[in-house]
Coordinates of N, CA and C in Angstrom, one line a residue:
M1 N 102.8 170.4 70.5 CA 102.0 169.1 70.4 C 100.5 169.4 70.5
T2 N 99.7 168.6 69.8 CA 98.3 168.8 69.8 C 97.6 167.6 70.3
E3 N 96.2 167.7 70.5 CA 95.5 166.5 70.9 C 95.5 165.4 69.9
Q4 N 95.9 165.6 68.7 CA 96.0 164.6 67.7 C 97.4 163.8 67.8
T5 N 98.3 164.4 68.5 CA 99.6 163.7 68.8 C 99.4 162.5 69.6
P6 N 99.9 161.3 69.2 CA 99.6 160.1 70.0 C 100.1 160.3 71.4
L7 N 99.3 159.8 72.4 CA 99.6 159.8 73.8 C 100.1 158.4 74.2
L8 N 101.3 158.4 74.7 CA 101.9 157.1 75.2 C 101.8 157.1 76.7
L9 N 101.3 155.9 77.2 CA 101.3 155.7 78.6 C 102.5 154.9 79.0
L10 N 103.3 155.4 80.0 CA 104.5 154.7 80.5 C 104.2 154.3 81.9
I11 N 104.3 153.0 82.2 CA 104.2 152.6 83.6 C 105.6 152.0 84.0
E12 N 106.3 152.7 84.8 CA 107.6 152.4 85.1 C 107.9 153.0 86.5
D13 N 108.5 152.2 87.4 CA 108.6 152.6 88.8 C 110.0 153.2 89.1
D14 N 110.9 153.1 88.2 CA 112.3 153.7 88.4 C 112.3 155.1 88.0
P15 N 112.3 156.1 88.9 CA 112.2 157.5 88.6 C 113.2 158.0 87.6
P16 N 114.5 157.7 87.7 CA 115.4 158.3 86.7 C 115.2 157.7 85.3
F17 N 114.9 156.4 85.2 CA 114.7 155.8 83.9 C 113.3 156.3 83.3
R18 N 112.3 156.5 84.2 CA 111.0 157.0 83.8 C 111.2 158.4 83.2
S19 N 111.9 159.2 83.9 CA 112.1 160.6 83.5 C 112.8 160.7 82.1
L20 N 113.9 159.9 82.1 CA 114.7 159.9 80.8 C 113.9 159.4 79.6
L21 N 113.2 158.3 79.9 CA 112.4 157.7 78.8 C 111.3 158.7 78.3
A22 N 110.6 159.3 79.3 CA 109.6 160.3 78.9 C 110.2 161.4 78.1
T23 N 111.3 161.9 78.5 CA 112.0 163.0 77.8 C 112.3 162.6 76.4
T24 N 112.8 161.4 76.2 CA 113.2 160.9 74.9 C 112.0 160.8 74.0
L25 N 110.9 160.2 74.5 CA 109.7 160.1 73.7 C 109.1 161.4 73.3
E26 N 109.1 162.4 74.3 CA 108.6 163.7 73.9 C 109.5 164.4 72.9
G27 N 110.8 164.1 72.9 CA 111.7 164.6 71.9 C 111.4 164.0 70.5
Q28 N 110.7 162.9 70.5 CA 110.4 162.2 69.2 C 109.0 162.7 68.8
G29 N 108.4 163.6 69.5 CA 107.1 164.1 69.1 C 105.9 163.5 69.7
Y30 N 106.0 162.6 70.7 CA 104.9 162.0 71.3 C 104.5 162.8 72.6
R31 N 103.3 162.7 73.0 CA 102.8 163.1 74.3 C 103.0 161.9 75.2
V32 N 103.4 162.1 76.5 CA 103.7 161.0 77.4 C 103.0 161.3 78.7
L33 N 102.3 160.2 79.2 CA 101.7 160.2 80.5 C 102.4 159.1 81.3
A34 N 103.1 159.5 82.4 CA 103.9 158.5 83.1 C 103.4 158.3 84.5
T35 N 103.4 157.0 84.9 CA 103.0 156.6 86.3 C 103.9 155.5 86.8
D36 N 103.8 155.3 88.1 CA 104.8 154.3 88.7 C 104.1 153.1 89.2
T37 N 102.8 153.0 89.1 CA 102.1 151.8 89.6 C 101.1 151.2 88.6
G38 N 100.8 150.0 88.7 CA 99.9 149.3 87.8 C 98.5 149.9 88.0
R39 N 98.1 150.1 89.2 CA 96.7 150.6 89.4 C 96.5 152.0 88.8
E40 N 97.5 152.9 89.0 CA 97.4 154.2 88.4 C 97.4 154.1 86.9
G41 N 98.2 153.2 86.4 CA 98.2 153.0 84.9 C 96.9 152.5 84.3
L42 N 96.3 151.5 85.0 CA 95.0 151.0 84.5 C 93.9 152.1 84.6
L43 N 94.0 152.9 85.6 CA 93.0 154.0 85.7 C 93.3 155.0 84.5
A44 N 94.5 155.2 84.2 CA 94.8 156.2 83.1 C 94.4 155.6 81.8
V45 N 94.4 154.3 81.6 CA 93.9 153.7 80.4 C 92.4 154.1 80.2
R46 N 91.7 154.0 81.3 CA 90.2 154.2 81.2 C 89.9 155.7 81.0
N47 N 90.7 156.6 81.7 CA 90.4 158.0 81.7 C 91.1 158.8 80.6
R48 N 92.2 158.3 80.1 CA 92.9 159.2 79.1 C 93.0 158.6 77.7
S49 N 92.6 157.3 77.5 CA 92.6 156.6 76.2 C 93.9 156.8 75.5
P50 N 95.0 156.3 76.0 CA 96.3 156.4 75.3 C 96.3 155.6 74.0
A51 N 97.3 155.9 73.2 CA 97.4 155.1 71.9 C 98.3 153.9 72.1
L52 N 99.1 153.8 73.1 CA 100.0 152.7 73.3 C 100.5 152.7 74.7
L53 N 100.7 151.5 75.3 CA 101.2 151.4 76.6 C 102.6 150.8 76.6
L54 N 103.6 151.5 77.3 CA 104.9 150.9 77.6 C 104.9 150.5 79.0
L55 N 105.2 149.2 79.3 CA 105.0 148.6 80.6 C 106.2 147.9 81.1
D56 N 106.6 148.3 82.3 CA 107.6 147.6 83.1 C 106.9 146.4 83.8
L57 N 107.6 145.3 84.0 CA 107.0 144.2 84.7 C 107.2 144.3 86.3
G58 N 108.3 144.9 86.7 CA 108.6 144.9 88.1 C 108.0 146.2 88.8
L59 N 106.7 146.1 89.1 CA 106.0 147.3 89.7 C 105.8 147.1 91.2
P60 N 105.7 148.2 92.0 CA 105.6 148.0 93.4 C 104.3 147.5 93.9
D61 N 103.2 147.6 93.2 CA 101.9 147.2 93.7 C 101.4 145.9 93.0
M62 N 101.8 145.6 91.8 CA 101.4 144.4 91.2 C 102.4 144.0 90.1
D63 N 102.4 142.8 89.7 CA 103.3 142.4 88.7 C 102.8 142.9 87.3
G64 N 103.7 143.3 86.4 CA 103.2 143.8 85.1 C 102.5 142.7 84.4
Q65 N 102.7 141.4 84.6 CA 101.9 140.4 83.9 C 100.4 140.5 84.3
D66 N 100.2 140.8 85.6 CA 98.8 141.0 86.0 C 98.2 142.3 85.4
V67 N 99.0 143.3 85.2 CA 98.5 144.5 84.5 C 98.0 144.1 83.1
I68 N 98.8 143.3 82.4 CA 98.4 142.9 81.0 C 97.1 142.1 81.1
C69 N 97.0 141.2 82.0 CA 95.8 140.3 82.1 C 94.5 141.2 82.4
R70 N 94.7 142.1 83.3 CA 93.5 143.0 83.6 C 93.1 143.9 82.5
L71 N 94.2 144.4 81.8 CA 93.9 145.3 80.7 C 93.2 144.5 79.6
R72 N 93.6 143.3 79.3 CA 93.0 142.5 78.2 C 91.6 142.1 78.4
K73 N 91.1 142.2 79.6 CA 89.7 141.9 79.9 C 88.7 142.9 79.2
S74 N 89.2 144.1 79.0 CA 88.4 145.2 78.4 C 89.0 146.1 77.4
S75 N 90.2 145.8 77.0 CA 90.9 146.7 76.1 C 91.9 146.0 75.1
E76 N 92.0 146.5 73.9 CA 92.9 146.0 72.9 C 94.1 147.0 72.8
L77 N 94.3 147.8 73.7 CA 95.4 148.8 73.7 C 96.7 148.1 73.4
P78 N 97.5 148.6 72.4 CA 98.8 148.0 72.1 C 99.7 148.1 73.3
V79 N 100.4 147.1 73.6 CA 101.3 147.0 74.8 C 102.7 146.6 74.3
I80 N 103.7 147.3 74.7 CA 105.1 146.9 74.6 C 105.7 146.8 76.0
V81 N 106.2 145.6 76.3 CA 106.8 145.4 77.6 C 108.2 145.8 77.6
L82 N 108.7 146.6 78.6 CA 110.1 147.0 78.7 C 110.5 146.4 80.1
S83 N 111.4 145.4 80.0 CA 111.7 144.7 81.3 C 113.2 144.2 81.3
A84 N 113.7 144.2 82.5 CA 115.0 143.6 82.7 C 115.0 142.1 82.7
R85 N 113.8 141.5 82.8 CA 113.6 140.1 82.8 C 113.8 139.6 81.4
H86 N 114.8 138.7 81.3 CA 115.2 138.2 79.9 C 115.0 136.8 79.7
Q87 N 114.4 136.1 80.7 CA 114.2 134.6 80.5 C 113.1 134.4 79.5
E88 N 113.3 133.4 78.7 CA 112.3 133.0 77.6 C 110.9 132.9 78.2
S89 N 110.8 132.3 79.4 CA 109.5 132.1 80.0 C 108.8 133.4 80.3
D90 N 109.5 134.4 80.7 CA 108.9 135.8 80.9 C 108.4 136.4 79.7
V91 N 109.2 136.3 78.6 CA 108.8 136.8 77.3 C 107.5 136.1 76.8
T92 N 107.5 134.8 76.8 CA 106.4 134.0 76.4 C 105.2 134.3 77.2
Q93 N 105.3 134.4 78.5 CA 104.1 134.6 79.3 C 103.5 136.0 79.0
A94 N 104.4 137.0 78.8 CA 103.8 138.3 78.5 C 103.1 138.3 77.2
L95 N 103.7 137.7 76.2 CA 103.0 137.6 74.9 C 101.7 136.8 74.9
D96 N 101.7 135.7 75.7 CA 100.5 134.9 75.8 C 99.4 135.7 76.6
N97 N 99.8 136.5 77.5 CA 98.9 137.3 78.3 C 98.2 138.4 77.4
G98 N 98.9 138.8 76.3 CA 98.3 139.8 75.5 C 99.2 140.9 75.1
A99 N 100.5 140.9 75.5 CA 101.4 142.0 75.1 C 101.7 141.8 73.6
D100 N 101.9 142.9 72.9 CA 102.2 142.9 71.5 C 103.7 142.8 71.2
D101 N 104.5 143.2 72.1 CA 106.0 143.2 71.9 C 106.7 143.2 73.2
Y102 N 108.0 142.9 73.2 CA 108.8 142.8 74.4 C 110.2 143.2 74.1
L103 N 110.7 144.2 74.9 CA 112.0 144.7 74.8 C 112.7 144.5 76.1
T104 N 113.9 143.9 76.0 CA 114.7 143.6 77.2 C 115.6 144.8 77.5
K105 N 115.6 145.2 78.7 CA 116.5 146.3 79.2 C 117.9 145.7 79.3
P106 N 119.0 146.5 78.9 CA 118.9 147.8 78.3 C 118.7 147.7 76.8
F107 N 118.1 148.7 76.3 CA 117.8 148.8 74.8 C 118.2 150.2 74.3
S108 N 118.3 150.3 73.0 CA 118.7 151.6 72.4 C 117.4 152.4 72.2
N109 N 117.5 153.7 72.1 CA 116.4 154.5 71.8 C 115.9 154.2 70.4
A110 N 116.8 154.0 69.5 CA 116.4 153.7 68.1 C 115.6 152.4 68.0
E111 N 116.0 151.4 68.8 CA 115.2 150.1 68.8 C 113.8 150.4 69.4
L112 N 113.7 151.1 70.5 CA 112.4 151.4 71.1 C 111.5 152.2 70.1
M113 N 112.1 153.2 69.4 CA 111.3 154.0 68.5 C 110.8 153.2 67.3
A114 N 111.6 152.3 66.9 CA 111.3 151.4 65.8 C 110.1 150.5 66.2
R115 N 110.1 150.0 67.4 CA 109.0 149.1 67.9 C 107.7 149.9 68.0
I116 N 107.8 151.1 68.6 CA 106.6 151.9 68.8 C 106.0 152.3 67.5
N117 N 106.8 152.8 66.6 CA 106.3 153.2 65.3 C 105.7 152.1 64.5
A118 N 106.4 150.9 64.5 CA 105.8 149.8 63.8 C 104.5 149.3 64.4
L119 N 104.4 149.3 65.7 CA 103.1 148.9 66.3 C 102.0 149.9 66.0
L120 N 102.3 151.2 66.1 CA 101.3 152.2 65.8 C 100.8 152.2 64.4
R121 N 101.8 151.9 63.5 CA 101.4 151.7 62.0 C 100.5 150.5 61.8
R122 N 100.8 149.5 62.5 CA 100.0 148.3 62.3 C 98.6 148.5 62.8
V123 N 98.4 149.1 63.9 CA 97.1 149.4 64.5 C 96.3 150.4 63.7
A124 N 97.0 151.3 63.0 CA 96.3 152.4 62.3 C 95.9 152.0 60.9
K125 N 96.4 150.9 60.4 CA 96.1 150.6 58.9 C 94.7 150.5 58.6
L126 N 93.9 149.8 59.4 CA 92.5 149.7 59.3 C 91.8 149.7 60.6
P127 N 90.5 150.0 60.7 CA 89.8 149.9 62.0 C 90.0 148.5 62.6
G128 N 90.4 148.4 63.9 CA 90.7 147.1 64.5 C 92.1 146.6 64.2
G129 N 92.9 147.4 63.4 CA 94.3 147.1 63.2 C 94.4 146.0 62.1
V130 N 93.4 145.6 61.4 CA 93.5 144.5 60.4 C 93.7 145.0 59.0
Q131 N 94.6 144.4 58.3 CA 94.8 144.7 56.9 C 94.0 143.6 56.1
E132 N 93.2 144.1 55.2 CA 92.4 143.2 54.4 C 93.3 142.6 53.3
V133 N 94.3 143.3 52.9 CA 95.2 142.8 51.9 C 96.6 143.0 52.5
F134 N 97.4 141.9 52.7 CA 98.7 142.0 53.2 C 99.7 141.6 52.0
Q135 N 100.7 142.4 51.9 CA 101.7 142.1 50.8 C 103.1 142.4 51.3
V136 N 104.0 141.5 51.1 CA 105.4 141.8 51.3 C 106.2 140.9 50.3
G137 N 107.1 141.6 49.6 CA 107.8 140.9 48.6 C 106.9 140.3 47.6
G138 N 107.1 139.0 47.3 CA 106.2 138.3 46.3 C 105.0 137.6 47.0
L139 N 104.8 137.8 48.3 CA 103.7 137.2 49.0 C 102.6 138.1 49.2
K140 N 101.4 137.7 48.8 CA 100.2 138.5 48.9 C 99.1 137.7 49.5
V141 N 98.4 138.2 50.5 CA 97.3 137.5 51.2 C 96.1 138.4 51.2
E142 N 95.0 137.9 50.7 CA 93.7 138.6 50.7 C 92.8 137.9 51.8
L143 N 92.7 138.6 52.9 CA 92.0 138.0 54.0 C 90.6 137.7 53.7
T144 N 89.9 138.7 53.2 CA 88.4 138.6 53.0 C 88.1 137.6 51.9
K145 N 88.9 137.6 50.9 CA 88.7 136.6 49.8 C 89.3 135.3 50.0
R146 N 90.1 135.2 51.1 CA 90.8 134.0 51.4 C 91.7 133.4 50.2
R147 N 92.4 134.3 49.6 CA 93.3 134.0 48.5 C 94.7 134.3 48.8
V148 N 95.7 133.5 48.4 CA 97.1 133.7 48.6 C 97.8 133.6 47.3
F149 N 98.8 134.5 47.1 CA 99.6 134.5 45.9 C 101.1 134.6 46.2
T150 N 101.9 133.9 45.5 CA 103.3 134.1 45.5 C 103.8 134.4 44.1
D151 N 104.5 135.5 44.0 CA 105.0 136.0 42.7 C 103.9 136.0 41.7
G152 N 102.7 136.4 42.0 CA 101.6 136.5 41.1 C 100.8 135.3 40.8
C153 N 101.3 134.1 41.3 CA 100.6 132.9 41.1 C 99.8 132.5 42.3
E154 N 98.5 132.1 42.2 CA 97.7 131.8 43.3 C 98.1 130.4 43.9
V155 N 98.1 130.3 45.2 CA 98.5 129.1 45.9 C 97.3 128.6 46.7
H156 N 97.1 127.3 46.5 CA 96.0 126.7 47.3 C 96.4 126.3 48.7
L157 N 95.7 126.8 49.6 CA 95.9 126.5 51.0 C 94.7 125.8 51.6
T158 N 94.9 124.8 52.5 CA 93.8 124.2 53.2 C 93.2 125.2 54.2
P159 N 92.0 124.9 54.6 CA 91.4 125.9 55.6 C 92.3 126.1 56.8
L160 N 92.9 125.0 57.4 CA 93.7 125.2 58.5 C 95.0 125.9 58.2
E161 N 95.6 125.7 57.0 CA 96.8 126.4 56.6 C 96.4 127.9 56.5
F162 N 95.3 128.2 55.9 CA 94.9 129.6 55.8 C 94.6 130.3 57.1
S163 N 94.0 129.6 58.0 CA 93.7 130.1 59.3 C 95.0 130.4 60.1
L164 N 96.0 129.5 60.0 CA 97.3 129.8 60.6 C 98.0 131.0 60.0
L165 N 98.0 131.1 58.7 CA 98.6 132.2 58.0 C 97.9 133.5 58.4
S166 N 96.5 133.5 58.4 CA 95.8 134.7 58.7 C 96.1 135.3 60.1
V167 N 96.3 134.4 61.1 CA 96.7 134.9 62.4 C 98.0 135.6 62.4
L168 N 98.9 135.0 61.6 CA 100.2 135.7 61.5 C 100.1 137.0 60.7
V169 N 99.3 137.1 59.7 CA 99.1 138.3 59.0 C 98.5 139.4 59.9
R170 N 97.6 139.0 60.8 CA 97.0 140.0 61.7 C 98.0 140.5 62.7
H171 N 99.1 139.8 62.9 CA 100.1 140.3 63.8 C 101.4 140.4 63.1
A172 N 101.4 140.8 61.8 CA 102.5 140.8 60.9 C 103.6 141.7 61.5
G173 N 104.9 141.2 61.5 CA 106.0 141.9 62.1 C 106.3 141.6 63.5
F174 N 105.3 141.0 64.2 CA 105.4 140.7 65.6 C 105.4 139.2 65.9
V175 N 106.0 138.8 67.0 CA 106.0 137.4 67.4 C 104.6 137.0 67.9
V176 N 104.2 135.8 67.4 CA 103.0 135.2 67.9 C 103.4 133.9 68.6
T177 N 103.0 133.7 69.8 CA 103.4 132.6 70.6 C 102.8 131.3 70.1
H178 N 103.5 130.2 70.4 CA 102.9 128.9 70.1 C 101.5 128.7 70.7
R179 N 101.4 129.1 71.9 CA 100.1 128.9 72.6 C 99.0 129.7 71.9
H180 N 99.3 131.0 71.5 CA 98.3 131.8 70.9 C 97.8 131.2 69.5
L181 N 98.8 130.8 68.8 CA 98.5 130.2 67.5 C 97.6 128.9 67.6
L182 N 98.0 128.1 68.6 CA 97.2 126.8 68.8 C 95.8 127.1 69.2
E183 N 95.7 128.1 70.1 CA 94.3 128.4 70.6 C 93.5 129.1 69.5
K184 N 94.1 129.9 68.7 CA 93.3 130.6 67.7 C 92.9 129.7 66.5
V185 N 93.8 128.8 66.2 CA 93.6 128.0 65.0 C 92.9 126.7 65.3
W186 N 93.3 126.0 66.4 CA 92.7 124.7 66.8 C 91.8 124.7 68.0
G187 N 91.9 125.7 68.8 CA 91.1 125.8 70.0 C 91.9 125.6 71.3
A188 N 91.3 126.0 72.4 CA 92.0 126.0 73.7 C 92.4 124.6 74.2
S189 N 91.7 123.6 73.7 CA 92.1 122.2 74.2 C 93.3 121.7 73.5
Y190 N 93.9 122.5 72.5 CA 95.1 122.0 71.8 C 96.3 122.8 72.1
I191 N 96.3 123.6 73.2 CA 97.4 124.5 73.5 C 98.7 123.7 73.8
E192 N 98.6 122.4 74.1 CA 99.8 121.7 74.5 C 100.3 120.9 73.2
H193 N 99.6 120.9 72.1 CA 99.9 120.1 71.0 C 100.8 120.9 70.0
S194 N 102.0 121.2 70.4 CA 102.9 122.1 69.6 C 103.3 121.4 68.3
H195 N 103.3 120.1 68.2 CA 103.7 119.4 67.0 C 102.7 119.7 65.9
Y196 N 101.5 120.1 66.2 CA 100.6 120.6 65.1 C 101.2 121.8 64.4
L197 N 101.8 122.7 65.1 CA 102.3 123.9 64.5 C 103.5 123.5 63.6
R198 N 104.4 122.7 64.1 CA 105.6 122.3 63.3 C 105.1 121.7 62.0
I199 N 104.1 120.8 62.0 CA 103.7 120.2 60.8 C 103.1 121.2 59.8
Y200 N 102.2 122.0 60.3 CA 101.5 122.9 59.4 C 102.4 124.1 59.0
M201 N 103.3 124.5 59.9 CA 104.2 125.6 59.4 C 105.1 125.0 58.4
G202 N 105.5 123.8 58.5 CA 106.3 123.2 57.4 C 105.6 123.1 56.1
Q203 N 104.3 122.8 56.2 CA 103.5 122.7 54.9 C 103.4 124.1 54.3
L204 N 103.2 125.2 55.2 CA 103.1 126.5 54.6 C 104.4 127.0 54.0
R205 N 105.5 126.6 54.6 CA 106.8 127.0 54.1 C 107.0 126.4 52.7
H206 N 106.6 125.1 52.6 CA 106.8 124.5 51.3 C 106.0 125.1 50.2
K207 N 104.8 125.7 50.6 CA 104.0 126.3 49.6 C 104.3 127.7 49.3
L208 N 104.9 128.4 50.3 CA 105.0 129.9 50.2 C 106.5 130.4 50.0
E209 N 107.4 129.5 50.5 CA 108.8 130.0 50.5 C 109.6 129.4 49.3
A210 N 110.5 130.2 48.7 CA 111.3 129.7 47.6 C 112.3 128.6 48.1
D211 N 112.8 128.8 49.4 CA 113.6 127.9 50.0 C 113.1 127.6 51.4
P212 N 112.2 126.6 51.6 CA 111.6 126.3 52.9 C 112.6 126.2 54.0
A213 N 113.8 125.7 53.8 CA 114.8 125.5 54.8 C 115.4 126.9 55.3
R214 N 115.3 127.9 54.4 CA 115.8 129.2 54.8 C 114.6 130.2 54.5
P215 N 113.6 130.2 55.3 CA 112.4 131.0 55.0 C 112.7 132.5 55.1
R216 N 112.0 133.2 54.1 CA 112.1 134.7 54.1 C 110.9 135.3 54.9
Y217 N 109.7 134.7 54.8 CA 108.5 135.2 55.3 C 108.1 134.7 56.7
L218 N 108.1 133.3 56.8 CA 107.6 132.7 58.0 C 108.8 132.3 58.9
L219 N 109.0 133.2 59.8 CA 110.3 133.1 60.6 C 110.0 132.5 62.0
T220 N 110.9 131.7 62.4 CA 110.8 131.1 63.7 C 111.5 131.9 64.8
E221 N 110.8 132.1 65.9 CA 111.4 132.7 67.1 C 111.6 131.6 68.1
A222 N 112.8 131.2 68.2 CA 113.1 129.9 68.9 C 112.5 129.9 70.4
G223 N 111.8 128.9 70.7 CA 111.2 128.7 72.0 C 110.0 129.5 72.3
I224 N 109.6 130.4 71.4 CA 108.5 131.3 71.6 C 107.4 131.2 70.7
G225 N 107.7 131.3 69.4 CA 106.6 131.2 68.4 C 107.1 131.5 67.0
Y226 N 106.3 132.2 66.2 CA 106.6 132.5 64.8 C 106.3 134.0 64.6
R227 N 106.9 134.5 63.5 CA 106.7 135.9 63.1 C 106.7 136.0 61.6
L228 N 105.7 136.7 61.1 CA 105.6 136.9 59.6 C 106.4 138.2 59.3
F229 N 107.4 138.1 58.5 CA 108.2 139.2 58.1 C 107.5 140.3 57.4
T230 N 107.8 141.5 57.7 CA 107.3 142.7 56.9 C 108.5 143.6 56.6
D231 N 108.3 144.4 55.6 CA 109.4 145.3 55.2 C 109.6 146.4 56.3
D232 N 108.6 146.7 57.0 CA 108.7 147.7 58.1 C 108.8 147.1 59.5
A233 N 109.1 145.8 59.6 CA 109.2 145.2 60.9 C 110.2 145.9 61.8
P234 N 110.0 145.9 63.1 CA 110.9 146.6 64.0 C 112.2 145.8 64.1

């Protein structure tokens, strides 16, 4: 391995699981830095500049949710939560706090590697992780020019519809929570107005989907939010 090999930071307090996971990741060609506390992990973020963080929520010194909140005050480091907590509220809270993805234990090595690879690809596409042109199937979105096409035909979107779609494009392949979408598109004072999302997502589906009742691109994650489908989604 070289210094160009992505360094993954693993914060996990279960020694056998931490060791097994580190060995698995190294076997896939990654460098791994493992720690068992949130404070040590946050220090490693500052000192070692990892490419991605794998985070357990049940840590001995602080809750993993607090680690995400502290991290997001100064860093956009990609975060995948690995947790035995499977309640919808735990998943939603982690994503709202700034996690990029969430895997519930137990999970397969193949699933984990797919999530890691997809997230690293997304971040690496352009500086800041933003694609100026997004395309999947017959859907094409030009962020800078604010133009949208389906099967080669331009589709007119209202400013709010385009803003909603652009947030999903910037997180393509990953779940975006209701709260995050409402805050980014309408503002912090609208985070409880989930009916706005239902209305505008319905409008987008009618404009972009061949069958709005069975969407191919704009997918619902029940109780959590929405996800824009990609060919290389995890």
